[in-house]
């Protein structure tokens, strides 16, 4: 199945990342290329094969002496060894200078080793040892007369390549955030991507600030619909990326099924570090177990459409209104948190009461959105919701739900829930929750039409929670949005038909809490800006270092 590639600002940065095949496959490719080199070059293939084999030996010793290295996996060692072999053979063909070709292959080892394990002076010795040793051995075996002169040239070349890499490190290091150099931040990210290490959180934590969060929970029987007031990022196992899963685990122990909502806000609303998850979960535990719950009654629901493709679906209760924001056809991404703050205050002043705005994240962004058009629609939504609340008495909430496990690319842990909310003489609303990071374009509309046909509901909406626990863990793709699959459609429609035969749960309750916790805040913007500012420069410098510099050094011999 071909996966949809999200058109995001960070997507292009992930496109350069790749995963290696199993070491056995790499070993077979190595043997084939080595055999081809021996057949075509004969004894002249010796330095290239020695270099690659010594890379394996040195890195094996290195991982024993430095267990923290990312090269504890054999396939990574084999991958780097194979790369140096191919590189040296190609450059020998181009430069017609095997000493320079082998020495130049150290640029690959230097860049990879220092980039993945961190820049240290002694790693230059580790990275250049294979090339130096293979050149020395090859000269001793095949050309002892020129040993001293050529070996001296090789040592100078290796020192030059080491110095050039360190100069690049210093040049890129002028880009900093609060003392943290850009190359070091890149290393920490790659270590998380490869090893799921959380060292990068130390940087996030030091740059972050304490902010107030205001979680709300709506209880529909044993279903807990949780508005966390946080964003579930930034990636993998860092920050609050794993909060939805941890919440589900906590609430299941308390007898509840959890649905986590994604409010307005982006990475500025991430927890500064995953170590604050425990603190946050304790607050939620208290909210569930000890906080006073208020009875929630239902006034009705309304859908409005505005300019730029924006839509809102609002469920109006007596003590709370929940506004689902979508943008079908054009797509949606993180909406600024200050919009939530502003219109929450506006709603309270006008008498509507507490309001939470949900970024439905149900259509991958196709076009940049106009925030002014959304602001106008939200203003209208608040006014219309207030009119509805004043014109209708509240009634008892009637609800039913069915949560299932199914399968589709991008659907995290297979989690999905169909929820119906209504009241006597009030609009019936069907909500489909899919746990994931946004949806492929068009899927939302197809599911809405299918669910409307089965249920006959007045309003239907589909939403995801924009969870980033599977963001930044793949090669080439930043994340996989929820895709359509035969299993997904079949299981959801079957579950919905089954739900329509179930009795309603009577009554709903509402609970909330407020507390301070450390979130990324402006740090997220600083990191994104740093990435944009350095990506092109780093690419140009590394390409020049590994591929152009050796050509320039070999040019004099080629000319003569």
mmCIF file of C-alpha atoms in Angstrom, residues 91-222:
data_model
loop_
_atom_site.group_PDB
_atom_site.id
_atom_site.type_symbol
_atom_site.label_atom_id
_atom_site.label_comp_id
_atom_site.label_asym_id
_atom_site.label_seq_id
_atom_site.Cartn_x
_atom_site.Cartn_y
_atom_site.Cartn_z
ATOM 1 C CA UNK A 91 36.941 7.797 -6.010
ATOM 2 C CA UNK A 92 39.845 5.602 -7.052
ATOM 3 C CA UNK A 93 38.230 5.325 -10.467
ATOM 4 C CA UNK A 94 37.756 9.098 -10.652
ATOM 5 C CA UNK A 95 41.020 10.260 -9.065
ATOM 6 C CA UNK A 96 43.340 7.402 -10.138
ATOM 7 C CA UNK A 97 45.011 7.787 -6.739
ATOM 8 C CA UNK A 98 44.288 4.932 -4.356
ATOM 9 C CA UNK A 99 45.980 6.581 -1.367
ATOM 10 C CA UNK A 100 43.802 9.665 -1.672
ATOM 11 C CA UNK A 101 40.685 7.548 -2.352
ATOM 12 C CA UNK A 102 41.190 5.448 0.800
ATOM 13 C CA UNK A 103 42.107 8.480 2.907
ATOM 14 C CA UNK A 104 39.062 10.353 1.584
ATOM 15 C CA UNK A 105 36.785 7.490 2.653
ATOM 16 C CA UNK A 106 37.593 8.524 6.230
ATOM 17 C CA UNK A 107 35.393 11.597 5.671
ATOM 18 C CA UNK A 108 32.386 9.265 5.668
ATOM 19 C CA UNK A 109 33.506 7.505 8.841
ATOM 20 C CA UNK A 110 34.329 10.810 10.549
ATOM 21 C CA UNK A 111 31.004 12.454 9.633
ATOM 22 C CA UNK A 112 28.925 9.437 10.646
ATOM 23 C CA UNK A 113 30.786 8.588 13.845
ATOM 24 C CA UNK A 114 31.008 12.171 15.128
ATOM 25 C CA UNK A 115 27.469 12.952 13.965
ATOM 26 C CA UNK A 116 25.855 9.975 15.677
ATOM 27 C CA UNK A 117 27.966 9.606 18.811
ATOM 28 C CA UNK A 118 28.914 13.267 19.318
ATOM 29 C CA UNK A 119 31.991 15.301 18.439
ATOM 30 C CA UNK A 120 35.034 14.412 20.545
ATOM 31 C CA UNK A 121 38.696 14.859 19.618
ATOM 32 C CA UNK A 122 39.575 11.222 20.272
ATOM 33 C CA UNK A 123 36.906 10.008 17.845
ATOM 34 C CA UNK A 124 38.965 11.477 15.015
ATOM 35 C CA UNK A 125 41.629 8.881 15.887
ATOM 36 C CA UNK A 126 39.022 6.089 15.831
ATOM 37 C CA UNK A 127 37.537 7.312 12.549
ATOM 38 C CA UNK A 128 40.839 7.714 10.687
ATOM 39 C CA UNK A 129 42.531 4.572 12.043
ATOM 40 C CA UNK A 130 41.070 2.192 9.409
ATOM 41 C CA UNK A 131 42.198 4.319 6.461
ATOM 42 C CA UNK A 132 45.631 4.948 7.971
ATOM 43 C CA UNK A 133 46.199 1.293 8.854
ATOM 44 C CA UNK A 134 45.015 -0.032 5.494
ATOM 45 C CA UNK A 135 47.246 2.432 3.586
ATOM 46 C CA UNK A 136 50.275 1.521 5.721
ATOM 47 C CA UNK A 137 49.730 -2.234 5.344
ATOM 48 C CA UNK A 138 49.091 -1.988 1.610
ATOM 49 C CA UNK A 139 52.202 0.091 1.025
ATOM 50 C CA UNK A 140 54.313 -2.285 3.111
ATOM 51 C CA UNK A 141 53.051 -5.301 1.139
ATOM 52 C CA UNK A 142 53.030 -3.876 -2.383
ATOM 53 C CA UNK A 143 55.260 -0.816 -2.542
ATOM 54 C CA UNK A 144 57.773 -0.721 0.331
ATOM 55 C CA UNK A 145 60.032 1.633 -1.598
ATOM 56 C CA UNK A 146 57.439 4.415 -1.501
ATOM 57 C CA UNK A 147 56.239 3.580 2.006
ATOM 58 C CA UNK A 148 57.675 6.576 3.824
ATOM 59 C CA UNK A 149 56.664 9.230 1.305
ATOM 60 C CA UNK A 150 53.163 7.942 0.604
ATOM 61 C CA UNK A 151 52.459 7.199 4.251
ATOM 62 C CA UNK A 152 53.460 10.746 5.162
ATOM 63 C CA UNK A 153 51.076 12.037 2.501
ATOM 64 C CA UNK A 154 48.293 9.807 3.845
ATOM 65 C CA UNK A 155 48.815 11.064 7.397
ATOM 66 C CA UNK A 156 48.682 14.669 6.191
ATOM 67 C CA UNK A 157 45.470 13.922 4.289
ATOM 68 C CA UNK A 158 43.868 12.291 7.324
ATOM 69 C CA UNK A 159 44.842 15.235 9.515
ATOM 70 C CA UNK A 160 43.438 17.591 6.901
ATOM 71 C CA UNK A 161 40.118 15.741 6.742
ATOM 72 C CA UNK A 162 39.874 15.715 10.540
ATOM 73 C CA UNK A 163 40.648 19.423 10.718
ATOM 74 C CA UNK A 164 38.104 20.217 7.982
ATOM 75 C CA UNK A 165 35.391 18.337 9.876
ATOM 76 C CA UNK A 166 36.192 20.178 13.099
ATOM 77 C CA UNK A 167 36.068 23.525 11.276
ATOM 78 C CA UNK A 168 32.615 22.599 9.962
ATOM 79 C CA UNK A 169 31.576 21.695 13.506
ATOM 80 C CA UNK A 170 32.747 25.099 14.751
ATOM 81 C CA UNK A 171 31.088 26.888 11.831
ATOM 82 C CA UNK A 172 27.749 25.176 12.432
ATOM 83 C CA UNK A 173 28.240 25.629 16.158
ATOM 84 C CA UNK A 174 27.773 29.364 15.815
ATOM 85 C CA UNK A 175 24.069 28.551 15.506
ATOM 86 C CA UNK A 176 23.042 28.043 19.112
ATOM 87 C CA UNK A 177 20.099 28.027 21.451
ATOM 88 C CA UNK A 178 21.045 29.042 24.967
ATOM 89 C CA UNK A 179 24.547 27.635 24.544
ATOM 90 C CA UNK A 180 23.541 24.401 22.798
ATOM 91 C CA UNK A 181 25.299 24.064 19.429
ATOM 92 C CA UNK A 182 23.273 23.041 16.382
ATOM 93 C CA UNK A 183 25.481 19.970 15.615
ATOM 94 C CA UNK A 184 25.091 18.700 19.187
ATOM 95 C CA UNK A 185 21.311 19.107 19.000
ATOM 96 C CA UNK A 186 21.367 17.176 15.721
ATOM 97 C CA UNK A 187 23.293 14.366 17.398
ATOM 98 C CA UNK A 188 20.780 14.190 20.254
ATOM 99 C CA UNK A 189 17.878 14.008 17.779
ATOM 100 C CA UNK A 190 19.537 11.222 15.770
ATOM 101 C CA UNK A 191 20.227 9.274 18.955
ATOM 102 C CA UNK A 192 16.538 9.494 19.799
ATOM 103 C CA UNK A 193 15.589 8.415 16.275
ATOM 104 C CA UNK A 194 17.979 5.476 16.316
ATOM 105 C CA UNK A 195 17.960 4.478 19.969
ATOM 106 C CA UNK A 196 14.941 6.223 21.544
ATOM 107 C CA UNK A 197 17.310 7.912 23.997
ATOM 108 C CA UNK A 198 15.828 10.881 25.804
ATOM 109 C CA UNK A 199 18.937 13.002 26.319
ATOM 110 C CA UNK A 200 17.491 15.685 24.060
ATOM 111 C CA UNK A 201 14.830 16.291 26.708
ATOM 112 C CA UNK A 202 17.510 17.831 28.925
ATOM 113 C CA UNK A 203 17.751 20.611 26.344
ATOM 114 C CA UNK A 204 13.958 20.998 26.121
ATOM 115 C CA UNK A 205 13.665 21.088 29.899
ATOM 116 C CA UNK A 206 16.288 23.791 30.418
ATOM 117 C CA UNK A 207 14.696 26.021 27.785
ATOM 118 C CA UNK A 208 11.073 25.540 28.859
ATOM 119 C CA UNK A 209 8.785 27.416 31.249
ATOM 120 C CA UNK A 210 5.938 26.645 33.616
ATOM 121 C CA UNK A 211 2.476 27.379 32.223
ATOM 122 C CA UNK A 212 -1.051 26.868 33.487
ATOM 123 C CA UNK A 213 -3.015 23.945 32.072
ATOM 124 C CA UNK A 214 -6.751 23.393 32.449
ATOM 125 C CA UNK A 215 -7.783 19.777 31.749
ATOM 126 C CA UNK A 216 -11.502 18.911 31.510
ATOM 127 C CA UNK A 217 -13.103 15.477 31.587
ATOM 128 C CA UNK A 218 -16.595 14.544 30.438
ATOM 129 C CA UNK A 219 -17.811 11.235 31.834
ATOM 130 C CA UNK A 220 -20.365 9.354 29.722
ATOM 131 C CA UNK A 221 -20.878 6.274 31.848
ATOM 132 C CA UNK A 222 -17.531 4.494 31.833
#
